[in-house]
Structures are given as structure tokens and as C-alpha cells.
Tab-separated table of C-alpha atoms in Angstrom:
chain	number	residue	atom	x	y	z
A	1	MET	CA	54.103	-61.074	36.130
A	2	ALA	CA	57.327	-62.759	35.000
A	3	GLN	CA	58.017	-62.900	31.276
A	4	THR	CA	59.549	-66.049	29.804
A	5	VAL	CA	60.879	-67.384	26.519
A	6	LEU	CA	61.409	-71.118	26.029
A	7	HIS	CA	63.979	-72.588	23.639
A	8	LYS	CA	63.714	-76.363	23.377
A	9	ALA	CA	66.969	-78.174	22.645
A	10	ALA	CA	65.798	-79.450	19.253
A	11	THR	CA	64.960	-75.934	18.017
A	12	ARG	CA	68.550	-74.682	18.250
A	13	GLY	CA	70.612	-73.971	15.166
A	14	PHE	CA	73.067	-76.711	14.228
A	15	ALA	CA	76.307	-76.695	12.266
A	16	ASP	CA	78.249	-79.839	11.321
A	17	HIS	CA	81.756	-79.025	10.151
A	18	GLY	CA	82.909	-82.630	10.461
A	19	TRP	CA	85.500	-82.017	13.173
A	20	LEU	CA	83.195	-79.526	14.931
A	21	LYS	CA	79.548	-79.977	15.785
A	22	SER	CA	77.887	-76.917	17.265
A	23	HIS	CA	74.376	-76.193	18.533
A	24	HIS	CA	73.522	-72.480	18.557
A	25	THR	CA	70.905	-71.189	21.009
A	26	PHE	CA	71.180	-67.744	19.392
A	27	SER	CA	71.934	-66.635	15.831
A	28	PHE	CA	75.557	-67.391	14.987
A	29	ALA	CA	77.591	-67.781	11.777
A	30	ASN	CA	75.303	-69.385	9.167
A	31	TYR	CA	72.401	-69.817	11.606
A	32	TYR	CA	70.145	-66.774	11.622
A	33	ASN	CA	66.802	-66.467	13.382
A	34	PRO	CA	65.512	-62.898	13.838
A	35	GLU	CA	63.590	-64.051	16.928
A	36	ARG	CA	66.758	-65.418	18.510
A	37	ILE	CA	69.505	-62.818	18.257
A	38	ASN	CA	70.239	-62.481	21.969
A	39	PHE	CA	68.769	-62.541	25.470
A	40	GLY	CA	69.579	-59.122	26.901
A	41	ALA	CA	73.365	-58.818	27.030
A	42	LEU	CA	73.758	-62.586	26.396
A	43	ARG	CA	74.701	-62.768	22.708
A	44	VAL	CA	76.037	-66.302	22.074
A	45	LEU	CA	75.450	-69.676	23.696
A	46	ASN	CA	77.141	-72.389	21.657
A	47	ASP	CA	77.202	-76.031	22.699
A	48	ASP	CA	80.312	-77.363	20.923
A	49	SER	CA	81.929	-80.769	20.360
A	50	VAL	CA	85.468	-80.839	18.909
A	51	ASP	CA	86.976	-84.043	17.503
A	52	GLY	CA	90.328	-85.359	18.690
A	53	GLY	CA	93.353	-83.651	17.189
A	54	ARG	CA	91.321	-80.762	15.808
A	55	GLY	CA	90.480	-77.239	16.886
A	56	PHE	CA	89.886	-73.594	16.074
A	57	GLY	CA	92.797	-71.878	14.310
A	58	GLU	CA	93.916	-68.410	15.338
A	59	HIS	CA	91.105	-65.902	14.912
A	60	PRO	CA	90.287	-62.390	16.194
A	61	HIS	CA	87.762	-60.957	18.657
A	62	ASP	CA	87.127	-57.479	19.991
A	63	ASN	CA	84.718	-55.766	22.400
A	64	MET	CA	83.134	-58.946	23.712
A	65	GLU	CA	83.316	-60.863	26.990
A	66	ILE	CA	83.944	-64.514	26.059
A	67	ILE	CA	83.390	-67.313	28.547
A	68	SER	CA	84.226	-70.986	28.021
A	69	ILE	CA	82.965	-73.763	30.280
A	70	PRO	CA	84.412	-77.213	29.401
A	71	LEU	CA	82.016	-80.120	29.959
A	72	GLU	CA	84.234	-83.005	28.816
A	73	GLY	CA	87.868	-83.342	27.793
A	74	ASP	CA	90.752	-80.845	27.677
A	75	LEU	CA	91.072	-77.809	25.415
A	76	GLU	CA	94.378	-76.043	24.830
A	77	HIS	CA	94.200	-72.243	24.597
A	78	ARG	CA	96.775	-69.900	23.036
A	79	ASP	CA	96.395	-66.172	22.501
A	80	SER	CA	98.129	-62.981	21.402
A	81	MET	CA	98.691	-62.034	25.068
A	82	ASP	CA	101.178	-64.952	25.266
A	83	ASN	CA	98.851	-67.099	27.347
A	84	VAL	CA	99.141	-70.860	26.876
A	85	ALA	CA	96.776	-72.860	29.047
A	86	VAL	CA	94.644	-75.996	29.159
A	87	ILE	CA	91.058	-75.809	30.325
A	88	LYS	CA	89.192	-78.947	31.360
A	89	ASN	CA	85.925	-80.067	32.890
A	90	GLY	CA	85.527	-78.215	36.169
A	91	ASP	CA	87.209	-75.048	34.898
A	92	ILE	CA	85.836	-71.733	33.672
A	93	GLN	CA	87.746	-69.441	31.328
A	94	VAL	CA	87.120	-65.777	30.518
A	95	MET	CA	88.553	-63.355	27.981
A	96	SER	CA	87.776	-59.663	27.758
A	97	ALA	CA	88.515	-59.076	24.076
A	98	GLY	CA	88.409	-55.289	24.407
A	99	THR	CA	90.632	-53.520	21.874
A	100	GLY	CA	91.334	-56.832	20.155
A	101	ILE	CA	92.903	-60.248	20.639
A	102	TYR	CA	93.740	-63.333	18.598
A	103	HIS	CA	93.387	-66.813	20.028
A	104	SER	CA	93.194	-70.491	19.102
A	105	GLU	CA	91.675	-73.509	20.843
A	106	TYR	CA	92.755	-77.086	20.191
A	107	ASN	CA	91.890	-80.604	21.290
A	108	LYS	CA	95.277	-82.297	21.535
A	109	ALA	CA	93.847	-85.685	22.576
A	110	ALA	CA	93.792	-87.787	19.406
A	111	ASN	CA	91.010	-90.167	20.363
A	112	SER	CA	88.556	-88.219	22.509
A	113	GLN	CA	86.171	-85.315	22.007
A	114	VAL	CA	86.126	-82.016	23.831
A	115	LYS	CA	82.696	-80.673	24.715
A	116	PHE	CA	82.319	-77.122	25.969
A	117	LEU	CA	80.009	-74.132	26.152
A	118	GLN	CA	81.142	-70.977	24.377
A	119	ILE	CA	79.306	-67.930	25.731
A	120	TRP	CA	79.540	-64.304	24.587
A	121	VAL	CA	78.265	-61.369	26.634
A	122	PHE	CA	78.167	-57.771	25.410
A	123	PRO	CA	80.445	-55.635	27.655
A	124	ASN	CA	79.443	-52.444	29.473
A	125	LYS	CA	82.797	-50.852	28.588
A	126	ARG	CA	84.289	-50.721	25.108
A	127	ASN	CA	87.944	-50.847	24.092
A	128	VAL	CA	89.239	-52.082	27.431
A	129	GLU	CA	92.685	-53.619	27.709
A	130	PRO	CA	92.349	-57.312	26.764
A	131	ARG	CA	92.625	-59.772	29.618
A	132	TYR	CA	92.538	-63.518	30.251
A	133	ASP	CA	91.712	-65.568	33.319
A	134	GLN	CA	90.701	-69.089	34.238
A	135	LEU	CA	89.679	-70.800	37.445
A	136	THR	CA	89.215	-74.375	38.626
A	137	LEU	CA	85.861	-74.739	40.365
A	138	GLN	CA	85.080	-77.049	43.281
A	139	ALA	CA	82.241	-79.424	42.360
A	140	GLU	CA	81.125	-79.828	45.973
A	141	ASP	CA	80.306	-76.120	46.099
A	142	ARG	CA	77.370	-76.636	43.707
A	143	HIS	CA	75.929	-79.851	45.155
A	144	ASN	CA	72.306	-79.027	46.010
A	145	LYS	CA	73.121	-75.297	46.030
A	146	LEU	CA	74.075	-72.562	43.597
A	147	GLN	CA	77.770	-71.932	42.990
A	148	GLN	CA	78.624	-68.461	41.708
A	149	VAL	CA	81.186	-68.821	38.923
A	150	LEU	CA	81.149	-65.310	37.388
A	151	SER	CA	80.305	-61.778	38.481
A	152	PRO	CA	81.229	-58.122	37.757
A	153	ASN	CA	83.438	-57.986	40.849
A	154	PRO	CA	87.094	-59.161	40.763
A	155	ASP	CA	86.952	-59.708	44.532
A	156	ASP	CA	83.846	-61.909	44.407
A	157	ALA	CA	83.556	-65.670	43.826
A	158	GLY	CA	84.444	-66.949	40.368
A	159	VAL	CA	85.871	-65.061	37.398
A	160	TRP	CA	84.741	-61.543	36.477
A	161	ILE	CA	83.719	-59.656	33.337
A	162	HIS	CA	82.953	-56.094	32.247
A	163	GLN	CA	79.176	-56.422	32.651
A	164	ASN	CA	76.583	-56.626	35.418
A	165	ALA	CA	76.323	-60.382	34.957
A	166	TRP	CA	76.253	-63.226	37.435
A	167	PHE	CA	76.564	-66.908	36.441
A	168	ASN	CA	75.783	-69.811	38.763
A	169	LEU	CA	76.124	-73.564	38.341
A	170	GLY	CA	73.988	-76.098	40.161
A	171	GLU	CA	74.099	-79.892	40.516
A	172	PHE	CA	70.881	-80.809	42.310
A	173	ASN	CA	69.516	-84.134	43.451
A	174	LYS	CA	65.938	-84.909	42.507
A	175	GLY	CA	63.456	-82.900	44.581
A	176	ILE	CA	65.825	-80.094	45.615
A	177	THR	CA	64.377	-76.579	45.219
A	178	THR	CA	65.997	-73.158	45.507
A	179	GLU	CA	64.951	-69.546	45.022
A	180	TYR	CA	66.985	-67.268	42.788
A	181	LYS	CA	66.906	-63.513	43.446
A	182	MET	CA	67.955	-60.987	40.804
A	183	HIS	CA	70.931	-58.836	41.742
A	184	LYS	CA	69.566	-55.662	40.127
A	185	PRO	CA	66.317	-54.319	38.649
A	186	GLY	CA	66.050	-54.736	34.888
A	187	GLN	CA	67.937	-58.034	34.858
A	188	GLY	CA	66.933	-61.384	33.412
A	189	VAL	CA	68.220	-64.937	33.794
A	190	TYR	CA	68.777	-67.474	31.054
A	191	VAL	CA	68.535	-71.007	32.450
A	192	PHE	CA	70.385	-73.685	30.449
A	193	VAL	CA	69.965	-77.326	31.467
A	194	LEU	CA	73.135	-79.375	31.087
A	195	LYS	CA	71.612	-82.651	32.236
A	196	GLY	CA	68.285	-83.865	33.594
A	197	ASP	CA	64.923	-82.166	34.090
A	198	VAL	CA	64.236	-78.973	36.032
A	199	ASN	CA	61.136	-76.916	36.721
A	200	VAL	CA	61.451	-73.122	36.570
A	201	ASN	CA	58.321	-71.256	37.677
A	202	ASN	CA	56.198	-74.226	36.553
A	203	VAL	CA	57.916	-74.547	33.162
A	204	LEU	CA	59.480	-77.998	32.682
A	205	LEU	CA	62.907	-78.024	31.051
A	206	ASN	CA	64.787	-81.070	29.786
A	207	THR	CA	68.447	-81.638	28.892
A	208	ARG	CA	69.872	-78.766	26.770
A	209	ASP	CA	66.628	-76.740	26.934
A	210	GLY	CA	66.916	-73.037	27.673
A	211	LEU	CA	64.505	-70.637	29.366
A	212	GLY	CA	64.836	-66.883	29.656
A	213	ILE	CA	62.968	-65.244	32.536
A	214	TRP	CA	62.659	-61.521	33.295
A	215	ASP	CA	60.317	-58.863	34.713
A	216	THR	CA	60.534	-60.549	38.099
A	217	ASP	CA	62.599	-60.124	41.255
A	218	GLN	CA	62.993	-63.841	41.871
A	219	PHE	CA	61.944	-67.290	40.716
A	220	SER	CA	62.081	-70.886	41.904
A	221	ILE	CA	63.971	-73.775	40.351
A	222	THR	CA	63.329	-77.423	41.238
A	223	ALA	CA	65.182	-80.536	40.086
A	224	GLU	CA	62.588	-83.014	38.789
A	225	THR	CA	65.405	-85.549	38.324
A	226	ASP	CA	69.073	-85.395	39.303
A	227	ALA	CA	70.070	-82.380	37.235
A	228	GLU	CA	72.877	-79.972	36.306
A	229	PHE	CA	72.190	-76.458	35.060
A	230	LEU	CA	73.703	-73.048	34.403
A	231	LEU	CA	72.031	-69.748	35.339
A	232	MET	CA	73.178	-66.634	33.458
A	233	GLU	CA	71.900	-63.331	34.843
A	234	VAL	CA	72.405	-60.360	32.510
A	235	PRO	CA	70.967	-56.872	31.968
A	236	MET	CA	67.984	-56.923	29.612
A	237	GLU	CA	68.968	-53.498	28.285
A	238	PHE	CA	72.572	-52.479	27.941
């Protein structure tokens, strides 16, 4: 019997820093909920909005796989590996922090917000050499089907990280159904709805709701309206 945990959008932690508004699915910074520390190897899922002309100053990370998925606007990235890049809606960015990196992220557009997901996954290897990558995704590859955007394999579709994790995006028209099969035993999937309503194993999810599902080999997902969603498969023990 599949196990599930439901996180409604309104139950997430929230931080308003003026220039930054952030919803936290899991405990982060000043938001702490002992029932919501992580979902398996998925440690952070932040839903961020950054005001025009503002951003995150240089700050450190280590031993974490950090994924950014822009939803609106452009975000400039700089890091201690001498990378300077802009990520925008339709891109995915990954950093393996490993032995340690510094980076900053900035919205250079004065009059428009940047909205993006910041996701942290615990790695399966510590103290790796830091690395950076980004990729522009093709929207048509997720229309009424799942588009793999991240995996453990550098030769597979999407970016890769140091963990047995697979991420997929979907943009489904109302009524479209698909089956998702776990890649390995002992894995779980966290479903995060970007827009619209979806049904996962008879649990109805609305915009920005999240559902973790595990102890199953597969599950069904149906778009009850036109919908966009992100599936994050991770090990439940790591």
C-alpha cells in the first residue's frame, strides 16, 4: 500500500524580506517544523520571488546538490568557479557544492520580478569537486508527457547530480493521465504542482500543493484541469 504525505500550499512556511518573498515546503532558515524537515534526500523546496534590482549576495554552500528552476524572469548567477550566467524560464541550473563554493544570484531587471524554485538534495558522495551546469529545456517535450530534466547519469536527458534522483516536468491538458514508475526500490516521489489541479492516486492537488508518495512501484497522475507539475524522485533513505 502506497504511503503519502500531503502538504497544502497554505501550510508552507513563509518569509517576507521585502525584496524576497519565499514559501518553504520544508524547514528552512527561520521556518522550523519538526514534521517537515525533508522528504527522503529532498531537503529544500523553496518557492521564491525576487524584486527587480535585488538578489542574493555572495554566500557559501558545501556538500549539497542545488537545483534552480526559473518560472518567470531572468536571474544572473555568479560563483567562485568563475561562472557568470543568466538563467531564465525554460532553463534548469545545477550546482554540486561539494568541498565548497560561493555564489550570488541577482535580478538585474529593475521593474520585473524573478520567480524560481530553489531545490536542495542531499548528495550520495561528500567532498566532490564543485561543478556547475545549466540547460535550456524544450517546452514541447513535456506537453502531455513527462520530460526528464535531471538524473544521476551525465549521459542521460537533462542535468545530473550526485544522487539517485530523477526529476520530470509535465504540462498536461485537462484529462491527460500517465503512469510513473520508480527507477529503484526504496525511492519516493515528491509531486509539486506549479499550476492547475492534478490527481495523484486519488489525492487531489491544487496549485503549489505538494504530495510525497512512497512504498509503491508506480502511481498514476491525472490533470483535472490544464496543469503544470514537477516530479522529484529521490531515495527515501540515504
